[in-house]
Coordinates of C-alpha atoms in Angstrom, one line a residue:
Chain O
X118 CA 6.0 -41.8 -10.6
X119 CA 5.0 -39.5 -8.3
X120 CA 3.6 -40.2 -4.2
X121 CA -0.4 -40.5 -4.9
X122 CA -2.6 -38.7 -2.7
X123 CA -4.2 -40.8 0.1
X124 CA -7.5 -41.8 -0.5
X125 CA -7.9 -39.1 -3.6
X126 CA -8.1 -40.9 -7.0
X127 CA -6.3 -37.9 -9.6
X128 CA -7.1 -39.5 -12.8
X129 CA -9.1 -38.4 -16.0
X130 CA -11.8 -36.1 -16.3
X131 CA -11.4 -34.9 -12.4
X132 CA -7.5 -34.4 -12.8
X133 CA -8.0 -32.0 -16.0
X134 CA -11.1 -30.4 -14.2
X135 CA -8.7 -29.7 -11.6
X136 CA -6.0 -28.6 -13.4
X137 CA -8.1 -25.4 -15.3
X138 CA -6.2 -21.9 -15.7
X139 CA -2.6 -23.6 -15.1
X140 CA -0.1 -22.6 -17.1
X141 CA 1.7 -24.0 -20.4
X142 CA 1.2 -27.5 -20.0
X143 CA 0.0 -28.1 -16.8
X144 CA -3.3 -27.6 -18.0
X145 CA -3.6 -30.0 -20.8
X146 CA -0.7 -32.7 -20.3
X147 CA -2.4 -35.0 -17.7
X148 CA 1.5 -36.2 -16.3
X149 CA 2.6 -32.8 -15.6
X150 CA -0.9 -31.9 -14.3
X151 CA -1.0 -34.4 -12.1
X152 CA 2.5 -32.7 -10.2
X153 CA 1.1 -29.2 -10.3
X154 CA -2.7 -30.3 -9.1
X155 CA -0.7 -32.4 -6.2
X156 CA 1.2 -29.4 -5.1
X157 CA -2.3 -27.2 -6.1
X158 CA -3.9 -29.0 -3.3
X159 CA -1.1 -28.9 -0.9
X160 CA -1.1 -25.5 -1.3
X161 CA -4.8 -25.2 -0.6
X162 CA -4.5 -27.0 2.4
X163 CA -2.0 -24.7 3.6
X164 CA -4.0 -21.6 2.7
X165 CA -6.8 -22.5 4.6
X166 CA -5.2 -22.4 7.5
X167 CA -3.5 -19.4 6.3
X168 CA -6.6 -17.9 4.9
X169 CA -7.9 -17.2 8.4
X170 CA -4.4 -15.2 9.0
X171 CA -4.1 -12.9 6.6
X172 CA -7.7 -11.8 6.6
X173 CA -6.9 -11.0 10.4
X174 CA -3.8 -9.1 9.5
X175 CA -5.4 -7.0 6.7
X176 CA -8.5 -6.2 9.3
X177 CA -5.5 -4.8 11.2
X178 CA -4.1 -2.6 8.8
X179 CA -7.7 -1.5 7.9
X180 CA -8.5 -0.6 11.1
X181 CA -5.2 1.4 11.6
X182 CA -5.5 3.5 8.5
X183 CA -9.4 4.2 9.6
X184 CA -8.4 5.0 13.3
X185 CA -5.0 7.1 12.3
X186 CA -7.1 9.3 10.0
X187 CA -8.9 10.2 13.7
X188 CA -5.5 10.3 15.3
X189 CA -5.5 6.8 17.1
X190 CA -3.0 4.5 16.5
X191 CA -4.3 1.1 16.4
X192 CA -2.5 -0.5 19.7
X193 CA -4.1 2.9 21.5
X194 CA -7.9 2.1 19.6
X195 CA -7.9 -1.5 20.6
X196 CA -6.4 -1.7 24.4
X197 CA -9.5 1.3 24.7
X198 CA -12.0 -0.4 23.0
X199 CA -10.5 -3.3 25.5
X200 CA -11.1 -1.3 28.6
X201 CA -14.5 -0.1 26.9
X202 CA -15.8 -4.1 27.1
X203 CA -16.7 -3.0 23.7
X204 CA -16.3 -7.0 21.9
X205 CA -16.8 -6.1 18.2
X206 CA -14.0 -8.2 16.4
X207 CA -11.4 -6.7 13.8
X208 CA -13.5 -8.3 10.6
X209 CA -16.1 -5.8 12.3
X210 CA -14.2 -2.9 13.1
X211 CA -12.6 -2.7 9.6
X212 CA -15.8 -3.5 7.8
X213 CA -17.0 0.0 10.1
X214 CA -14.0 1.8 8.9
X215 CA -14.5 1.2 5.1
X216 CA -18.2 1.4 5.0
X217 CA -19.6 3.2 8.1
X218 CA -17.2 5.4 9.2
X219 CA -19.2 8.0 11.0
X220 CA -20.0 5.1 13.2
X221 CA -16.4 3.8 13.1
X222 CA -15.2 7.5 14.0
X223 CA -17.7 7.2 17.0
X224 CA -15.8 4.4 18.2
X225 CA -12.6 6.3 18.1
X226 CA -13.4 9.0 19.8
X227 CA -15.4 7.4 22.9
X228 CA -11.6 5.8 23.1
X229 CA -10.3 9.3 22.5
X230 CA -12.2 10.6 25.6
X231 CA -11.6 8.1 27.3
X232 CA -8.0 7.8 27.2
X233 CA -7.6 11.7 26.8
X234 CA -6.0 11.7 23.5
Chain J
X77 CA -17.7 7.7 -7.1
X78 CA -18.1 10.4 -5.1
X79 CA -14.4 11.8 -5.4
X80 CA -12.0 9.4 -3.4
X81 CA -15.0 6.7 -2.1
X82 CA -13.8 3.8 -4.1
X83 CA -17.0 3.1 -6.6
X84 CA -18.2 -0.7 -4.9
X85 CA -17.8 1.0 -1.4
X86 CA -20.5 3.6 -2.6
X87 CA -22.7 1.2 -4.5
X88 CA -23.5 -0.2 -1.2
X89 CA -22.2 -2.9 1.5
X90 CA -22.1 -6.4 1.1
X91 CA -23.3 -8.6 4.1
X92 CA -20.6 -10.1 6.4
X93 CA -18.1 -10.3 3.7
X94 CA -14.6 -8.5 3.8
X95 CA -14.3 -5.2 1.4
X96 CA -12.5 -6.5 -1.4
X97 CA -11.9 -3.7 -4.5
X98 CA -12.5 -4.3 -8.0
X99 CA -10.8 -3.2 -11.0
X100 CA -12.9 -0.8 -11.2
X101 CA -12.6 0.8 -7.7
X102 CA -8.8 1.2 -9.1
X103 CA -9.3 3.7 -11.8
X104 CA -6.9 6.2 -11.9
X105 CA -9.4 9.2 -12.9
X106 CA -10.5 8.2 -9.2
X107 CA -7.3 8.7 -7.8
X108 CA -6.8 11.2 -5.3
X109 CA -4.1 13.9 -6.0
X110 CA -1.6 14.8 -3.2
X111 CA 1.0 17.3 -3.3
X112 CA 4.4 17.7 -1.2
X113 CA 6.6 20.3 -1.4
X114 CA 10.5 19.3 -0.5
X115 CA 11.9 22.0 0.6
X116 CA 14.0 21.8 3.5
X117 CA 12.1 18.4 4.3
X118 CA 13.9 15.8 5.3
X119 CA 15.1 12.8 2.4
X120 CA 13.8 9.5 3.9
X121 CA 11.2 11.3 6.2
X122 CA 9.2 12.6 2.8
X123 CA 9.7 9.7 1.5
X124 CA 8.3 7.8 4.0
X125 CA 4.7 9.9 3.7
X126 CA 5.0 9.6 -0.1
X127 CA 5.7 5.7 -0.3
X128 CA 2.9 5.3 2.4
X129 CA -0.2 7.7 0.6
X130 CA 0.9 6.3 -3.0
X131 CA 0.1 2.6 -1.5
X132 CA -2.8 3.4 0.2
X133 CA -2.1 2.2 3.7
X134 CA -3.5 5.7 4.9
X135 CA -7.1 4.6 3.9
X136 CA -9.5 1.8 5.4
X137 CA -10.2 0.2 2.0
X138 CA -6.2 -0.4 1.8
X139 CA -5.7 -4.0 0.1
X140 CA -2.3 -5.1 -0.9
X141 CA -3.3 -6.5 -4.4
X142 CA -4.8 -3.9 -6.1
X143 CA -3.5 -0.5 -6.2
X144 CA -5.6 1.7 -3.8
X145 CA -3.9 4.8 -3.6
X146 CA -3.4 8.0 -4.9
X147 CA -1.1 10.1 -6.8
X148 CA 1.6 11.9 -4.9
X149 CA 3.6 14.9 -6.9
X150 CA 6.9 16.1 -5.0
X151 CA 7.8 20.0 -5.8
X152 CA 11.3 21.3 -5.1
X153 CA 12.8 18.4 -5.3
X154 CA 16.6 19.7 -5.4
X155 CA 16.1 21.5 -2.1
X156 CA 15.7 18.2 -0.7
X157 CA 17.6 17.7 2.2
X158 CA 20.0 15.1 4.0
X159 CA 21.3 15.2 7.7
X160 CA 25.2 14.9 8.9
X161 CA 27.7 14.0 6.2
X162 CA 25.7 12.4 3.8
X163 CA 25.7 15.1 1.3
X164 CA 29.2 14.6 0.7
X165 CA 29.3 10.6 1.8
X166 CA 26.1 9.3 0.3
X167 CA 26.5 7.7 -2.8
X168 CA 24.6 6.5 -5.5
X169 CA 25.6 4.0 -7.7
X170 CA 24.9 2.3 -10.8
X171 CA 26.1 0.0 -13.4
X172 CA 26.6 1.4 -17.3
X173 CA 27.5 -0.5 -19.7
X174 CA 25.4 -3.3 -19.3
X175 CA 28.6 -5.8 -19.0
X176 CA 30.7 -6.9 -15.3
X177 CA 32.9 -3.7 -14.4
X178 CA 32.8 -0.1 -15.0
X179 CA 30.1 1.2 -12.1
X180 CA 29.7 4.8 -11.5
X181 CA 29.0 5.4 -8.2
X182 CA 28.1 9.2 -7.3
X183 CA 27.7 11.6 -4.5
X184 CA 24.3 12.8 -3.1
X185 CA 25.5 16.5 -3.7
X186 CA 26.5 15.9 -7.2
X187 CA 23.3 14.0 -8.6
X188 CA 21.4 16.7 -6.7
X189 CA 22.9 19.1 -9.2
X190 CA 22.7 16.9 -12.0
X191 CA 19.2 15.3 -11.5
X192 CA 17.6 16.3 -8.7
X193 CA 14.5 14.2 -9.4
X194 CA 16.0 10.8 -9.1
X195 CA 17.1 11.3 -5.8
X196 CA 13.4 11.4 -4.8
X197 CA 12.5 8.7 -6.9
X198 CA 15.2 6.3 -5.7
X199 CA 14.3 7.2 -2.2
X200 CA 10.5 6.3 -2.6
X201 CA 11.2 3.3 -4.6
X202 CA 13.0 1.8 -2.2
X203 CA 10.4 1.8 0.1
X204 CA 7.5 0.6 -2.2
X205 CA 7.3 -3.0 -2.2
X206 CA 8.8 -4.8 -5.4
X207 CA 6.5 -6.7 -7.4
X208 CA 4.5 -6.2 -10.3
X209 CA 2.0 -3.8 -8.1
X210 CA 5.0 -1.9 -6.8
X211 CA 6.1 -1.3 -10.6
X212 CA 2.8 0.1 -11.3
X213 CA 2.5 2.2 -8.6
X214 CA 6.4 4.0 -8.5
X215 CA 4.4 5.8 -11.6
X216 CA 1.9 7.5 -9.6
X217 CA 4.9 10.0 -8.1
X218 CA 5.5 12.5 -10.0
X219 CA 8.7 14.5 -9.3
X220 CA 9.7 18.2 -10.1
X221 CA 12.3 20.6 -10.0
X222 CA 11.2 23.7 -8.8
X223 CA 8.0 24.8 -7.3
X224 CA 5.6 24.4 -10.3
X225 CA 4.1 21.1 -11.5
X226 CA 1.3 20.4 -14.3
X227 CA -1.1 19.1 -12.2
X228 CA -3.2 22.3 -10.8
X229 CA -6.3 20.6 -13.0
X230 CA -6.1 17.2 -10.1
X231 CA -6.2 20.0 -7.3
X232 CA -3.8 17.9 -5.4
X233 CA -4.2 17.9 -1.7
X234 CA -0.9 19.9 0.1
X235 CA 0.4 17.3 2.6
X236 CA 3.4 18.8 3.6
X237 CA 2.8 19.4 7.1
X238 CA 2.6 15.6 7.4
X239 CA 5.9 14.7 6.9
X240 CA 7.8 13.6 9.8
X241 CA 4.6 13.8 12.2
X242 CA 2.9 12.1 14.3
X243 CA -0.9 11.8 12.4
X244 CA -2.5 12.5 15.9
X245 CA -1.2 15.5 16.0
X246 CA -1.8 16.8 12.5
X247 CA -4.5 17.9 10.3
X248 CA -5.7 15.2 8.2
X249 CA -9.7 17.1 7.6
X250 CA -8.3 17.6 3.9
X251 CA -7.3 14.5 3.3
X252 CA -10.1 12.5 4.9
X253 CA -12.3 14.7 2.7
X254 CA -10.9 14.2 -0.6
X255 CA -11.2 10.6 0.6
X256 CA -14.8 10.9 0.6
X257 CA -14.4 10.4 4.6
X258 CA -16.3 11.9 7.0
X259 CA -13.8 14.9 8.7

């Protein structure tokens, strides 16, 4: 037998409701689901906390292709922005970079004159 | 799309919610075209630009699930060039029958006169990340020998004056506005 969840029954219809889209057996065979849905929600719990990482990280790398293309790197563009007291966050600055860069290039360049770059 | 704005970025923006593509924003008759011409460039250094623009990470819609970027095409690939020794002391190797033993391992100068192609093509794969994306994408390079390729019809972007340099100091108004981004 396997370690049950605390205080989370994973029996009948909710195990197989859980277990939809896993592959080969896991999906259909309620013993084998049961291990994959266990380590399924492990996993989730995990991601959630990771989620709010890696959404941070691709802002990042959005918001350093966007400035680059202007000739900022992305340390220069954020310690300006910084010194600027200008407090959009990265979700914000890369959702300007994809889908308004005129404003986005704004930004960079108030950085630009102000660092002289 | 507008050539080079991905197709759901152009539709219109979606409130307070990260840019996300869809399959469709991948369409390779979207792609952007860019051209680099090898001679007397640097190995790893063209390689570098090439890995980069093929996975996107020069544009602000870059994800690392879905292939967002373009098509690179190398020209002159066997003037390629390495620094120091390595012409004579880098090797290449490779297994060839299939079974344990019998490698043939090979210098940088001789598989530049055999098959100048691969040398780019090992060079660029090695810095695209391995997965099931990175297998996709190694097929958007397109290596040739000599200074003509078949792709005139894309009207592939010249980026050969970014290899090696600092994107602050260069150019980038052509590529920005293939891109569908503002100059």
């Amino acid at each position: 037998g396997t370690a049950r969840a605390a205080g989370m029954v994973l029996k009948g219809a909710r195990l197989a409701g859980l277990a939809k889209g896993f592959r080969g057996r896991a999906k259909n065979c309620l013993r084998i689901a049961r291990l994959r849905v266990e380590k399924a929600l492990q996993y989730q719990y995990r991601d959630r906390r990771a989620r709010k990482r890696d959404f941070r990280s691709l802002w990042v790398q959005r918001i350093n292709a966007g400035s680059r293309a202007h000739g900022v790197k992305y340390s220069q563009l954020m310690a300006g922005l910084r010194e600027d007291n200008v407090q959009l966050n990265r979700k914000i600055l890369s959702d300007l970079a994809a889908n308004e860069p005129g404003s986005f290039g704004a930004l960079v360049h108030r950085v630009k004159a102000m660092r002289g770059l | 799309a507008a050539r080079g704005l991905p197709a759901s970025v152009e539709a219109g923006v979606k409130d307070n919610i990260t840019y996300y593509p869809t399959q469709a924003d991948t369409k390779k008759d979207d792609k952007v075209w860019y051209v680099i011409d090898a001679e007397g460039q640097t190995l790893g250094r063209l390689a570098t630009l090439a890995a980069a623009f093929i996975r996107g990470k020069h544009l602000p819609w870059y994800s690392g699930s879905m292939d967002m970027g373009g098509f690179v095409v190398v020209v002159n690939a066997e003037k390629v060039q390495v620094t120091g020794k390595k012409a004579e002391q880098k090797t290449y190797f490779r297994h060839t029958t299939g079974r344990p033993g019998n490698y043939h391992v090979e210098t940088f100068k001789s598989l530049q006169q055999r098959l100048p192609e691969r040398i780019v093509e090992k060079a660029v794969w090695g810095m695209i990340p391995k997965g099931k994306l990175g297998r996709r994408q190694i097929h958007n390079l397109k290596v040739y020998k000599g200074a003509e390729h078949p792709h005139a019809a894309q009207q592939p972007v010249d980026i050969t004056h970014l290899v090696d340099k600092k994107w602050s100091a260069c150019d980038l108004s052509e590529v920005l506005q293939a891109n569908g981004l503002p100059a």
